């Protein structure tokens, strides 16, 4: 199980809350691709659940949850890591951090084209 | 990545004259804007008439003609054409009427 919860600060600035938006239809397709990959790589996996909140998410609350079940704990843990890492690299969801006086669109370091174009 | 749906010999068309939405050389596509690109363009979606065959970089340039403020994020964005990621560059696109083209700024899910 991986539960992503919001930190209340970034570089000394106080985070008031997060806002998420998504290219919903494509995000669902990309998440389904991740699930298919998981089943190919770890055939023992039984159930997979990926849930991502959209809109306003207050601090301390969870914005993403990934759950994988398998008879083998090593495989379920590896599959969860794969899901969250691949989600961060390829699923079209965007996070805006709202501070007291301004906001900032975040960028995942995993974002696959940010690394390849420089 | 998509490697381009079809390869043709003819060069990409130069531009779409106004009112040419229904011709053989131009197509109406649905353009979607997200996150920072939606803020810069000032809207979330619109229909644009673009050349039917066009490189991904040329398509970006057509969109920037309509929304010049988008130029500042050129080095950070990719497209999703019919929900397949496409880098800005020489990749030749063959667009069908109503195809969905999304501007994708750096993602930050999870």
Short mmCIF file of C-alpha atoms in Angstrom, two decimals:
data_model
loop_
_atom_site.label_atom_id
_atom_site.label_comp_id
_atom_site.label_asym_id
_atom_site.label_seq_id
_atom_site.Cartn_x
_atom_site.Cartn_y
_atom_site.Cartn_z
CA UNK A 1 0.00 0.00 0.00
CA UNK A 2 1.31 3.42 -0.92
CA UNK A 3 -0.49 6.47 0.47
CA UNK A 4 0.72 9.88 -0.69
CA UNK A 5 -0.12 12.64 1.77
CA UNK A 6 0.46 16.36 1.46
CA UNK A 7 3.38 18.02 3.22
CA UNK A 8 2.61 21.38 4.82
CA UNK A 9 5.72 23.18 3.57
CA UNK A 10 7.97 23.55 0.54
CA UNK A 11 11.32 25.42 0.67
CA UNK A 12 10.27 27.26 3.80
CA UNK A 13 6.94 28.37 2.34
CA UNK A 14 3.76 27.33 4.09
CA UNK A 15 1.53 25.19 1.86
CA UNK A 16 -2.14 26.04 2.35
CA UNK A 17 -3.51 23.21 0.19
CA UNK A 18 -3.00 21.42 -3.14
CA UNK A 19 -5.11 21.49 -6.27
CA UNK A 20 -4.98 18.70 -8.82
CA UNK A 21 -6.24 18.63 -12.37
CA UNK A 22 -6.04 15.85 -14.94
CA UNK A 23 -6.54 14.97 -18.59
CA UNK A 24 -8.98 12.50 -17.17
CA UNK A 25 -9.62 10.16 -20.08
CA UNK A 26 -5.93 9.82 -20.88
CA UNK A 27 -4.97 9.50 -17.20
CA UNK A 28 -7.34 6.55 -16.87
CA UNK A 29 -5.87 4.94 -19.99
CA UNK A 30 -2.30 5.43 -18.73
CA UNK A 31 -3.18 3.99 -15.32
CA UNK A 32 -4.73 0.94 -17.02
CA UNK A 33 -1.46 0.51 -18.98
CA UNK A 34 0.44 0.57 -15.67
CA UNK A 35 -1.86 -2.13 -14.29
CA UNK A 36 -1.34 -4.29 -17.39
CA UNK A 37 2.43 -3.87 -17.03
CA UNK A 38 2.22 -4.92 -13.37
CA UNK A 39 0.33 -8.10 -14.27
CA UNK A 40 2.93 -8.97 -16.91
CA UNK A 41 5.93 -8.31 -14.70
CA UNK A 42 4.52 -9.82 -11.48
CA UNK A 43 2.09 -12.59 -12.47
CA UNK A 44 1.43 -13.50 -8.83
CA UNK A 45 -0.33 -10.15 -8.25
CA UNK A 46 -4.01 -10.62 -7.43
CA UNK A 47 -5.65 -7.20 -7.10
CA UNK A 48 -4.51 -3.69 -7.97
CA UNK A 49 -6.23 -0.44 -6.98
CA UNK A 50 -5.05 3.04 -7.97
CA UNK A 51 -6.97 6.08 -6.77
CA UNK A 52 -6.00 9.73 -7.30
CA UNK A 53 -7.95 12.67 -5.93
CA UNK A 54 -8.62 15.67 -8.17
CA UNK A 55 -9.52 19.22 -7.20
CA UNK A 56 -8.65 20.66 -3.79
CA UNK A 57 -6.75 18.40 -1.36
CA UNK A 58 -6.06 19.88 2.11
CA UNK A 59 -2.68 19.35 3.75
CA UNK A 60 -2.21 16.13 5.74
CA UNK A 61 -4.80 14.39 3.56
CA UNK A 62 -3.95 11.69 1.04
CA UNK A 63 -4.03 12.59 -2.64
CA UNK A 64 -3.07 9.19 -4.06
CA UNK A 65 -3.42 5.62 -2.91
CA UNK A 66 -2.00 2.52 -4.59
CA UNK A 67 -2.79 -0.94 -3.31
CA UNK A 68 -1.47 -4.26 -4.62
CA UNK A 69 -2.16 -7.72 -3.25
CA UNK A 70 -0.05 -10.80 -3.85
CA UNK A 71 0.84 -14.01 -1.98
CA UNK A 72 4.44 -12.76 -1.98
CA UNK A 73 5.19 -9.54 -0.12
CA UNK A 74 8.36 -8.75 -2.10
CA UNK A 75 6.41 -8.78 -5.35
CA UNK A 76 3.55 -6.66 -4.04
CA UNK A 77 6.03 -4.08 -2.68
CA UNK A 78 7.95 -3.99 -5.96
CA UNK A 79 4.69 -3.65 -7.90
CA UNK A 80 3.54 -0.75 -5.71
CA UNK A 81 6.87 1.04 -6.25
CA UNK A 82 6.58 0.49 -9.99
CA UNK A 83 3.03 1.90 -9.98
CA UNK A 84 3.85 5.10 -8.12
CA UNK A 85 7.08 5.72 -10.04
CA UNK A 86 5.43 5.15 -13.42
CA UNK A 87 2.41 7.22 -12.45
CA UNK A 88 4.73 10.11 -11.63
CA UNK A 89 6.54 9.69 -14.97
CA UNK A 90 3.63 9.26 -17.34
CA UNK A 91 0.09 9.93 -16.07
CA UNK A 92 -1.27 13.36 -17.15
CA UNK A 93 -2.14 14.78 -13.74
CA UNK A 94 -0.93 18.21 -12.54
CA UNK A 95 -0.49 19.53 -9.02
CA UNK A 96 -0.63 23.18 -8.00
CA UNK A 97 0.77 24.06 -4.57
CA UNK A 98 -1.10 27.00 -3.01
CA UNK A 99 0.95 29.15 -0.59
CA UNK A 100 -0.16 32.13 1.44
CA UNK A 101 0.76 34.70 -1.19
CA UNK A 102 1.10 32.77 -4.46
CA UNK A 103 1.01 29.33 -6.09
CA UNK A 104 3.31 27.06 -8.04
CA UNK A 105 2.73 24.31 -10.63
CA UNK A 106 4.88 21.40 -9.54
CA UNK A 107 6.96 19.25 -11.90
CA UNK A 108 7.90 15.64 -11.12
CA UNK A 109 11.57 14.85 -11.60
CA UNK A 110 10.31 11.52 -13.01
CA UNK A 111 8.47 13.34 -15.85
CA UNK A 112 9.88 11.44 -18.82
CA UNK A 113 10.30 14.33 -21.28
CA UNK A 114 11.84 16.76 -18.78
CA UNK A 115 14.91 14.53 -18.61
CA UNK A 116 15.19 13.71 -22.29
CA UNK A 117 15.02 17.18 -23.84
CA UNK A 118 17.88 18.93 -22.03
CA UNK B 1 5.75 7.10 -28.11
CA UNK B 2 3.78 7.08 -31.28
CA UNK B 3 6.14 6.92 -34.24
CA UNK B 4 3.67 8.72 -36.54
CA UNK B 5 0.58 7.07 -37.80
CA UNK B 6 1.33 7.03 -41.52
CA UNK B 7 4.28 8.11 -43.63
CA UNK B 8 3.62 10.09 -46.80
CA UNK B 9 5.98 11.57 -49.38
CA UNK B 10 4.29 14.93 -49.81
CA UNK B 11 5.62 17.72 -47.59
CA UNK B 12 3.56 19.15 -44.75
CA UNK B 13 1.21 21.95 -45.81
CA UNK B 14 2.29 25.49 -44.96
CA UNK B 15 -0.81 26.87 -43.30
CA UNK B 16 -4.60 26.99 -43.31
CA UNK B 17 -6.34 29.83 -45.06
CA UNK B 18 -9.26 31.15 -43.08
CA UNK B 19 -12.47 29.25 -43.85
CA UNK B 20 -10.53 26.22 -45.03
CA UNK B 21 -11.78 23.94 -42.28
CA UNK B 22 -13.41 21.55 -44.68
CA UNK B 23 -10.75 21.17 -47.35
CA UNK B 24 -8.54 18.22 -48.12
CA UNK B 25 -5.44 19.98 -46.80
CA UNK B 26 -6.72 21.30 -43.48
CA UNK B 27 -8.50 19.66 -40.58
CA UNK B 28 -10.47 20.88 -37.61
CA UNK B 29 -8.86 19.47 -34.50
CA UNK B 30 -9.84 19.80 -30.88
CA UNK B 31 -7.05 21.41 -28.84
CA UNK B 32 -7.03 20.91 -25.06
CA UNK B 33 -5.02 23.05 -22.64
CA UNK B 34 -3.97 21.95 -19.14
CA UNK B 35 -2.32 23.47 -16.08
CA UNK B 36 0.07 26.30 -16.95
CA UNK B 37 -0.75 26.12 -20.66
CA UNK B 38 -4.44 26.73 -19.85
CA UNK B 39 -3.47 29.79 -17.81
CA UNK B 40 -1.27 31.17 -20.59
CA UNK B 41 -3.79 30.49 -23.37
CA UNK B 42 -6.70 31.71 -21.24
CA UNK B 43 -8.90 28.76 -22.11
CA UNK B 44 -9.24 25.01 -21.67
CA UNK B 45 -10.27 23.89 -25.14
CA UNK B 46 -11.03 25.10 -28.65
CA UNK B 47 -11.30 23.91 -32.23
CA UNK B 48 -8.48 24.96 -34.55
CA UNK B 49 -8.02 24.46 -38.27
CA UNK B 50 -4.55 23.09 -38.97
CA UNK B 51 -2.83 21.41 -41.94
CA UNK B 52 -3.78 17.75 -42.18
CA UNK B 53 -0.14 16.70 -42.39
CA UNK B 54 2.16 18.64 -40.12
CA UNK B 55 5.19 18.01 -37.95
CA UNK B 56 4.68 18.25 -34.21
CA UNK B 57 6.89 21.36 -34.10
CA UNK B 58 4.89 23.01 -36.89
CA UNK B 59 1.69 22.21 -35.00
CA UNK B 60 3.13 23.91 -31.91
CA UNK B 61 3.97 26.96 -34.01
CA UNK B 62 0.39 27.09 -35.39
CA UNK B 63 -0.97 27.07 -31.84
CA UNK B 64 1.50 29.75 -30.67
CA UNK B 65 0.32 31.99 -33.55
CA UNK B 66 -3.12 31.92 -31.91
CA UNK B 67 -1.80 32.16 -28.31
CA UNK B 68 1.62 33.87 -28.32
CA UNK B 69 1.93 33.70 -24.51
CA UNK B 70 2.43 29.94 -24.83
CA UNK B 71 5.89 30.52 -26.33
CA UNK B 72 7.48 30.69 -22.86
CA UNK B 73 6.75 27.00 -22.15
CA UNK B 74 7.92 25.62 -25.50
CA UNK B 75 10.87 23.75 -23.98
CA UNK B 76 8.78 22.10 -21.29
CA UNK B 77 5.73 20.76 -23.09
CA UNK B 78 4.86 17.73 -25.15
CA UNK B 79 1.67 16.95 -27.05
CA UNK B 80 -0.76 14.11 -26.60
CA UNK B 81 -2.33 13.42 -30.00
CA UNK B 82 -5.27 11.03 -29.67
CA UNK B 83 -3.88 10.28 -26.22
CA UNK B 84 -0.41 9.24 -27.42
CA UNK B 85 2.51 11.37 -26.27
CA UNK B 86 4.41 13.18 -29.04
CA UNK B 87 7.57 15.26 -28.50
CA UNK B 88 7.83 18.62 -30.25
CA UNK B 89 10.03 18.00 -33.27
CA UNK B 90 10.15 16.43 -36.72
CA UNK B 91 7.59 13.71 -36.12
CA UNK B 92 5.04 13.87 -38.93
CA UNK B 93 1.42 13.82 -37.81
CA UNK B 94 -1.49 12.92 -40.06
CA UNK B 95 -4.53 14.47 -38.43
CA UNK B 96 -8.13 13.29 -38.87
CA UNK B 97 -11.17 15.54 -38.38
CA UNK B 98 -11.96 15.93 -34.70
CA UNK B 99 -8.63 14.49 -33.52
CA UNK B 100 -7.79 15.52 -29.98
CA UNK B 101 -4.50 17.38 -29.44
CA UNK B 102 -3.59 18.16 -25.83
CA UNK B 103 -0.83 20.50 -24.62
CA UNK B 104 0.93 18.63 -21.80
CA UNK B 105 3.11 20.70 -19.41
CA UNK B 106 5.44 18.78 -17.05
CA UNK B 107 3.28 16.43 -15.02
CA UNK B 108 3.08 16.27 -11.25
CA UNK B 109 0.70 13.50 -10.23
CA UNK B 110 1.21 11.31 -7.19
#
